[in-house]
Amino acid sequence: MMIFDVLTLFPGIFVSPLQESILGRAAKQQLLQVRLHNLRDWAEGKHQVTDDTPYGGGDGMVMKPEPIARAIADLKAKMPHAKVLLMTPQGKPFSHQAACELAGEEGLIFLCGRYEGFDERIRQTLVDAEYSIGDFVLTGGELPALVMIDAIARFIPGVLGCSDSAATDSFSDGLLEYPQYTRPAVFSGMAVPEVLLSGDHGRIARWRREQQLRRTWQRRPDLLQSAKLSKEDQQILEQVQRESSEAEK
Ligand SMILES: C[S@@+](CC[C@H](N)C(=O)[O-])C[C@H]1O[C@@H](n2cnc3c(N)ncnc32)[C@H](O)[C@@H]1O
């Protein structure tokens, strides 16, 4: 069972997303466990203060290092190999690849910031990796931690009902996924592509691959630089590129 420890000032934010749907079922099946910890439990004094004003002046508050250091020491005493991940817009971009790799860990400790973020010394001494979920700033690290837990959990064996569904998702082979359709066969005058109704699995597979390449070329051409493409893929791609440059003329 994979363990996710979360250090936060707002554990309530996590409750519903972790109880519902796939994550809730995975927890019931003991494939994963998310343990929520309130950082205030490691703060001192009557007011259990976890933040203070910044040295040098300026707006906002900074999260104090001592409660976080004590919390991490306690969690690590129980799980010495757990990796500590700090949520920050300054971290490396979280990705499909990172989710897949992190799913191989036995335990992860998520450090969720608030206010202006963390005292720099936390980052320097207590953290194994820093992650950002995108080039924007949120009010806290709770949503980034939830996003990461969700993406990582999909790689834990047994978490997804149909074991194949992760294999064809976008990014799994470096490309975006092909378009999907379900009933009805005609909706608002738009028919499902005939090939998908043909029952010919070879044709369907070729159509889907072509759609993947076409869609990735149109929406995320940057992904094609590192995708592993067969000779046939290259030919399809050249055809798609030719078509699009002819359409522009
Ligand atoms: C208001 S932000 C602090 C931003 C910080 N002053 C900066 O400019 O880098 C508060 C907390 O939200 C979390 N956070 C905000 N945006 C994030 C993002 N894009 N990815 C990961 N964590 C984020 C971090 O834990 C951060 O400490």
Short mmCIF file of C-alpha atoms and ligand atoms in Angstrom, two decimals:
data_model
loop_
_atom_site.label_atom_id
_atom_site.label_comp_id
_atom_site.label_asym_id
_atom_site.label_seq_id
_atom_site.Cartn_x
_atom_site.Cartn_y
_atom_site.Cartn_z
CA MET A 1 0.00 0.00 0.00
CA MET A 2 1.37 3.40 -0.97
CA ILE A 3 1.34 6.04 1.77
CA PHE A 4 0.80 9.75 1.11
CA ASP A 5 1.45 11.97 4.16
CA VAL A 6 0.23 15.54 3.77
CA LEU A 7 1.41 18.44 5.93
CA THR A 8 -1.05 21.32 5.70
CA LEU A 9 -2.73 24.05 7.71
CA PHE A 10 -6.08 23.15 6.08
CA PRO A 11 -6.64 19.37 6.16
CA GLY A 12 -10.38 19.88 5.51
CA ILE A 13 -9.66 20.84 1.89
CA PHE A 14 -8.67 17.23 1.15
CA VAL A 15 -11.57 15.35 2.64
CA SER A 16 -14.18 15.21 -0.13
CA PRO A 17 -11.83 14.75 -3.14
CA LEU A 18 -10.20 11.81 -1.40
CA GLN A 19 -13.47 10.12 -0.49
CA GLU A 20 -15.10 10.18 -3.91
CA SER A 21 -14.79 7.99 -6.99
CA ILE A 22 -11.52 6.26 -7.89
CA LEU A 23 -9.40 7.63 -5.02
CA GLY A 24 -12.08 6.77 -2.45
CA ARG A 25 -12.35 3.24 -3.80
CA ALA A 26 -8.56 2.80 -3.87
CA ALA A 27 -8.35 3.82 -0.21
CA LYS A 28 -11.13 1.37 0.73
CA GLN A 29 -9.27 -1.38 -1.14
CA GLN A 30 -6.12 -0.44 0.80
CA LEU A 31 -4.15 0.27 -2.37
CA LEU A 32 -3.24 3.68 -0.98
CA GLN A 33 -3.63 5.67 2.19
CA VAL A 34 -3.63 9.47 2.49
CA ARG A 35 -2.81 10.67 6.02
CA LEU A 36 -3.66 14.30 6.71
CA HIS A 37 -1.60 16.15 9.32
CA ASN A 38 -2.22 19.64 10.64
CA LEU A 39 1.07 21.52 10.84
CA ARG A 40 -0.23 23.34 13.92
CA ASP A 41 0.18 20.09 15.86
CA TRP A 42 3.96 20.70 15.68
CA ALA A 43 3.77 24.43 16.53
CA GLU A 44 4.59 25.71 20.00
CA GLY A 45 2.80 27.99 22.45
CA LYS A 46 -0.80 28.72 23.21
CA HIS A 47 -1.47 30.12 19.73
CA GLN A 48 0.39 27.38 17.81
CA VAL A 49 1.91 29.93 15.43
CA THR A 50 3.27 28.54 12.14
CA ASP A 51 4.11 31.81 10.32
CA ASP A 52 5.96 35.04 10.96
CA THR A 53 6.82 38.33 9.24
CA PRO A 54 9.57 38.29 6.59
CA TYR A 55 13.10 39.46 7.46
CA GLY A 56 13.87 42.56 5.40
CA GLY A 57 10.24 43.66 5.43
CA GLY A 58 7.55 43.28 2.81
CA ASP A 59 3.99 42.06 2.55
CA GLY A 60 2.59 38.81 3.85
CA MET A 61 3.79 36.12 6.18
CA VAL A 62 6.37 33.35 5.82
CA MET A 63 5.99 29.81 7.11
CA LYS A 64 8.36 29.20 10.03
CA PRO A 65 10.92 26.43 9.70
CA GLU A 66 10.74 24.81 13.16
CA PRO A 67 7.21 23.29 13.08
CA ILE A 68 7.86 21.91 9.60
CA ALA A 69 11.23 20.44 10.61
CA ARG A 70 9.66 18.74 13.64
CA ALA A 71 6.75 17.41 11.56
CA ILE A 72 9.04 15.96 8.89
CA ALA A 73 11.31 14.38 11.54
CA ASP A 74 8.30 12.67 13.15
CA LEU A 75 6.92 11.38 9.86
CA LYS A 76 10.34 10.20 8.70
CA ALA A 77 10.93 8.36 11.97
CA LYS A 78 7.96 6.17 11.00
CA MET A 79 8.83 5.98 7.29
CA PRO A 80 12.54 6.73 6.74
CA HIS A 81 12.47 6.22 2.96
CA ALA A 82 9.56 8.60 2.31
CA LYS A 83 10.42 11.40 -0.13
CA VAL A 84 9.57 14.96 0.93
CA LEU A 85 7.94 16.99 -1.85
CA LEU A 86 7.49 20.73 -1.49
CA MET A 87 4.67 22.43 -3.40
CA THR A 88 5.84 25.70 -4.97
CA PRO A 89 5.31 27.63 -8.21
CA GLN A 90 9.12 27.75 -8.36
CA GLY A 91 9.47 23.95 -8.53
CA LYS A 92 10.07 21.71 -11.52
CA PRO A 93 6.96 21.27 -13.65
CA PHE A 94 4.95 18.22 -12.56
CA SER A 95 4.38 15.82 -15.47
CA HIS A 96 3.06 12.43 -16.57
CA GLN A 97 6.62 11.11 -16.32
CA ALA A 98 7.10 12.43 -12.76
CA ALA A 99 3.76 10.91 -11.68
CA CYS A 100 4.81 7.54 -13.06
CA GLU A 101 8.20 7.64 -11.30
CA LEU A 102 6.79 8.84 -7.96
CA ALA A 103 4.25 5.99 -7.98
CA GLY A 104 7.23 3.67 -7.46
CA GLU A 105 7.99 5.19 -4.03
CA GLU A 106 6.71 3.50 -0.89
CA GLY A 107 5.78 6.83 0.69
CA LEU A 108 5.59 10.52 -0.15
CA ILE A 109 5.34 13.51 2.20
CA PHE A 110 3.63 16.56 0.67
CA LEU A 111 4.45 19.95 2.12
CA CYS A 112 1.69 22.48 1.40
CA GLY A 113 2.55 26.16 1.70
CA ARG A 114 0.33 29.15 2.45
CA TYR A 115 0.85 32.93 2.63
CA GLU A 116 4.13 33.98 0.92
CA GLY A 117 5.47 30.45 1.11
CA PHE A 118 8.26 28.80 3.11
CA ASP A 119 11.35 30.02 4.92
CA GLU A 120 14.14 29.29 2.40
CA ARG A 121 16.00 27.01 4.85
CA ILE A 122 13.21 24.42 4.64
CA ARG A 123 13.88 24.05 0.93
CA GLN A 124 17.63 23.87 1.48
CA THR A 125 17.70 21.11 4.09
CA LEU A 126 14.50 19.13 4.41
CA VAL A 127 13.16 18.57 0.93
CA ASP A 128 13.89 15.94 -1.75
CA ALA A 129 12.10 17.69 -4.63
CA GLU A 130 10.08 20.82 -5.36
CA TYR A 131 7.12 20.66 -7.74
CA SER A 132 4.94 23.20 -9.52
CA ILE A 133 1.64 22.28 -11.19
CA GLY A 134 1.84 25.21 -13.60
CA ASP A 135 2.91 28.77 -14.25
CA PHE A 136 0.31 30.44 -12.05
CA VAL A 137 0.06 31.13 -8.34
CA LEU A 138 -2.57 29.52 -6.13
CA THR A 139 -3.49 30.50 -2.58
CA GLY A 140 -2.00 27.32 -1.15
CA GLY A 141 -0.26 24.01 -1.82
CA GLU A 142 -3.32 21.88 -1.02
CA LEU A 143 -4.73 21.78 -4.56
CA PRO A 144 -1.29 21.06 -6.09
CA ALA A 145 -0.85 18.17 -3.61
CA LEU A 146 -4.30 16.82 -4.52
CA VAL A 147 -3.52 17.09 -8.23
CA MET A 148 -0.26 15.20 -7.73
CA ILE A 149 -1.82 12.51 -5.52
CA ASP A 150 -4.56 11.93 -8.11
CA ALA A 151 -2.10 11.66 -11.02
CA ILE A 152 0.31 9.42 -9.07
CA ALA A 153 -2.49 7.16 -7.80
CA ARG A 154 -3.48 6.29 -11.39
CA PHE A 155 -0.12 4.50 -11.73
CA ILE A 156 -0.57 2.34 -8.62
CA PRO A 157 -1.47 -1.16 -9.85
CA GLY A 158 -5.18 -1.89 -9.34
CA VAL A 159 -6.30 1.70 -8.81
CA LEU A 160 -7.84 2.08 -12.27
CA GLY A 161 -10.69 -0.36 -12.84
CA CYS A 162 -9.70 -1.12 -16.42
CA SER A 163 -5.98 -1.68 -16.45
CA ASP A 164 -5.69 -0.65 -20.09
CA SER A 165 -7.18 2.79 -19.75
CA ALA A 166 -3.97 4.42 -18.49
CA ALA A 167 -1.98 2.90 -21.36
CA THR A 168 -3.90 4.81 -24.03
CA ASP A 169 -4.29 8.11 -22.15
CA SER A 170 -2.67 11.25 -23.46
CA PHE A 171 1.11 11.41 -22.76
CA SER A 172 1.45 7.65 -22.09
CA ASP A 173 3.27 7.18 -25.40
CA GLY A 174 4.34 10.79 -25.73
CA LEU A 175 1.28 11.75 -27.82
CA LEU A 176 -2.21 13.09 -27.12
CA GLU A 177 -5.04 10.56 -27.13
CA TYR A 178 -7.27 10.01 -30.18
CA PRO A 179 -10.85 11.42 -30.16
CA GLN A 180 -13.44 9.28 -28.38
CA TYR A 181 -17.13 8.77 -29.23
CA THR A 182 -20.07 7.00 -27.62
CA ARG A 183 -23.78 6.58 -28.41
CA PRO A 184 -25.76 8.06 -30.16
CA ALA A 185 -24.23 7.41 -33.60
CA VAL A 186 -25.52 10.81 -34.77
CA PHE A 187 -25.65 13.81 -32.46
CA SER A 188 -26.78 17.26 -33.59
CA GLY A 189 -26.25 16.19 -37.19
CA MET A 190 -22.68 15.00 -36.48
CA ALA A 191 -22.04 11.32 -37.22
CA VAL A 192 -19.45 9.14 -35.50
CA PRO A 193 -16.60 8.35 -37.97
CA GLU A 194 -17.66 5.37 -40.03
CA VAL A 195 -14.49 3.39 -39.26
CA LEU A 196 -15.42 3.14 -35.56
CA LEU A 197 -18.65 1.35 -36.47
CA SER A 198 -16.91 -1.00 -38.91
CA GLY A 199 -15.85 -3.64 -36.39
CA ASP A 200 -12.52 -3.87 -38.27
CA HIS A 201 -9.97 -3.71 -35.43
CA GLY A 202 -6.99 -3.21 -37.74
CA ARG A 203 -8.59 -0.21 -39.45
CA ILE A 204 -9.73 1.21 -36.12
CA ALA A 205 -6.21 0.94 -34.67
CA ARG A 206 -4.69 2.64 -37.75
CA TRP A 207 -7.33 5.42 -37.66
CA ARG A 208 -6.70 6.01 -33.96
CA ARG A 209 -2.94 6.22 -34.44
CA GLU A 210 -3.39 8.69 -37.29
CA GLN A 211 -5.74 10.78 -35.16
CA GLN A 212 -3.23 10.77 -32.30
CA LEU A 213 -0.49 12.03 -34.58
CA ARG A 214 -2.77 14.59 -36.23
CA ARG A 215 -4.07 15.91 -32.92
CA THR A 216 -0.61 16.12 -31.35
CA TRP A 217 0.74 17.93 -34.42
CA GLN A 218 -2.15 20.41 -34.31
CA ARG A 219 -2.28 21.02 -30.55
CA ARG A 220 1.07 20.12 -29.03
CA PRO A 221 3.75 19.91 -31.73
CA ASP A 222 6.39 20.23 -28.97
CA LEU A 223 5.53 16.67 -27.83
CA LEU A 224 6.58 15.24 -31.19
CA GLN A 225 10.22 16.12 -30.51
CA SER A 226 10.54 13.42 -27.85
CA ALA A 227 7.80 10.93 -28.87
CA LYS A 228 8.98 7.52 -30.09
CA LEU A 229 7.68 7.28 -33.65
CA SER A 230 7.83 4.28 -35.98
CA LYS A 231 8.59 4.61 -39.70
CA GLU A 232 4.85 4.32 -40.37
CA ASP A 233 4.15 7.07 -37.81
CA GLN A 234 6.67 9.33 -39.56
CA GLN A 235 4.96 8.72 -42.90
CA ILE A 236 1.52 9.48 -41.45
CA LEU A 237 2.90 12.64 -39.84
CA GLU A 238 4.46 13.81 -43.10
CA GLN A 239 1.09 13.27 -44.81
CA VAL A 240 -0.71 15.26 -42.07
CA GLN A 241 1.85 18.07 -42.38
CA ARG A 242 1.53 18.12 -46.18
CA GLU A 243 -2.26 18.30 -45.89
CA SER A 244 -2.12 21.16 -43.43
CA SER A 245 0.34 23.21 -45.51
CA GLU A 246 -1.85 22.62 -48.62
CA ALA A 247 -4.92 23.74 -46.66
CA GLU A 248 -3.09 26.97 -45.73
CA LYS A 249 -2.37 27.83 -49.39
C1 LIG B 1 0.68 32.35 -2.62
S1 LIG B 1 1.70 30.96 -2.86
C2 LIG B 1 3.31 31.62 -2.53
C3 LIG B 1 4.03 32.02 -3.77
C4 LIG B 1 5.44 32.55 -3.50
N1 LIG B 1 5.40 33.81 -2.84
C5 LIG B 1 6.17 32.70 -4.83
O1 LIG B 1 6.02 33.73 -5.46
O2 LIG B 1 6.85 31.75 -5.25
C6 LIG B 1 1.37 29.99 -1.41
C7 LIG B 1 1.65 28.51 -1.57
O3 LIG B 1 0.81 27.97 -2.56
C8 LIG B 1 1.45 26.85 -3.17
N2 LIG B 1 1.42 27.08 -4.63
C9 LIG B 1 0.93 28.16 -5.26
N3 LIG B 1 1.00 28.06 -6.58
C10 LIG B 1 1.53 26.83 -6.83
C11 LIG B 1 1.87 26.12 -8.02
N4 LIG B 1 1.67 26.64 -9.22
N5 LIG B 1 2.40 24.88 -7.90
C12 LIG B 1 2.64 24.36 -6.67
N6 LIG B 1 2.36 24.98 -5.51
C13 LIG B 1 1.81 26.20 -5.58
C14 LIG B 1 2.84 26.75 -2.58
O4 LIG B 1 2.85 25.73 -1.58
C15 LIG B 1 3.05 28.12 -1.98
O5 LIG B 1 3.94 28.09 -0.88
#
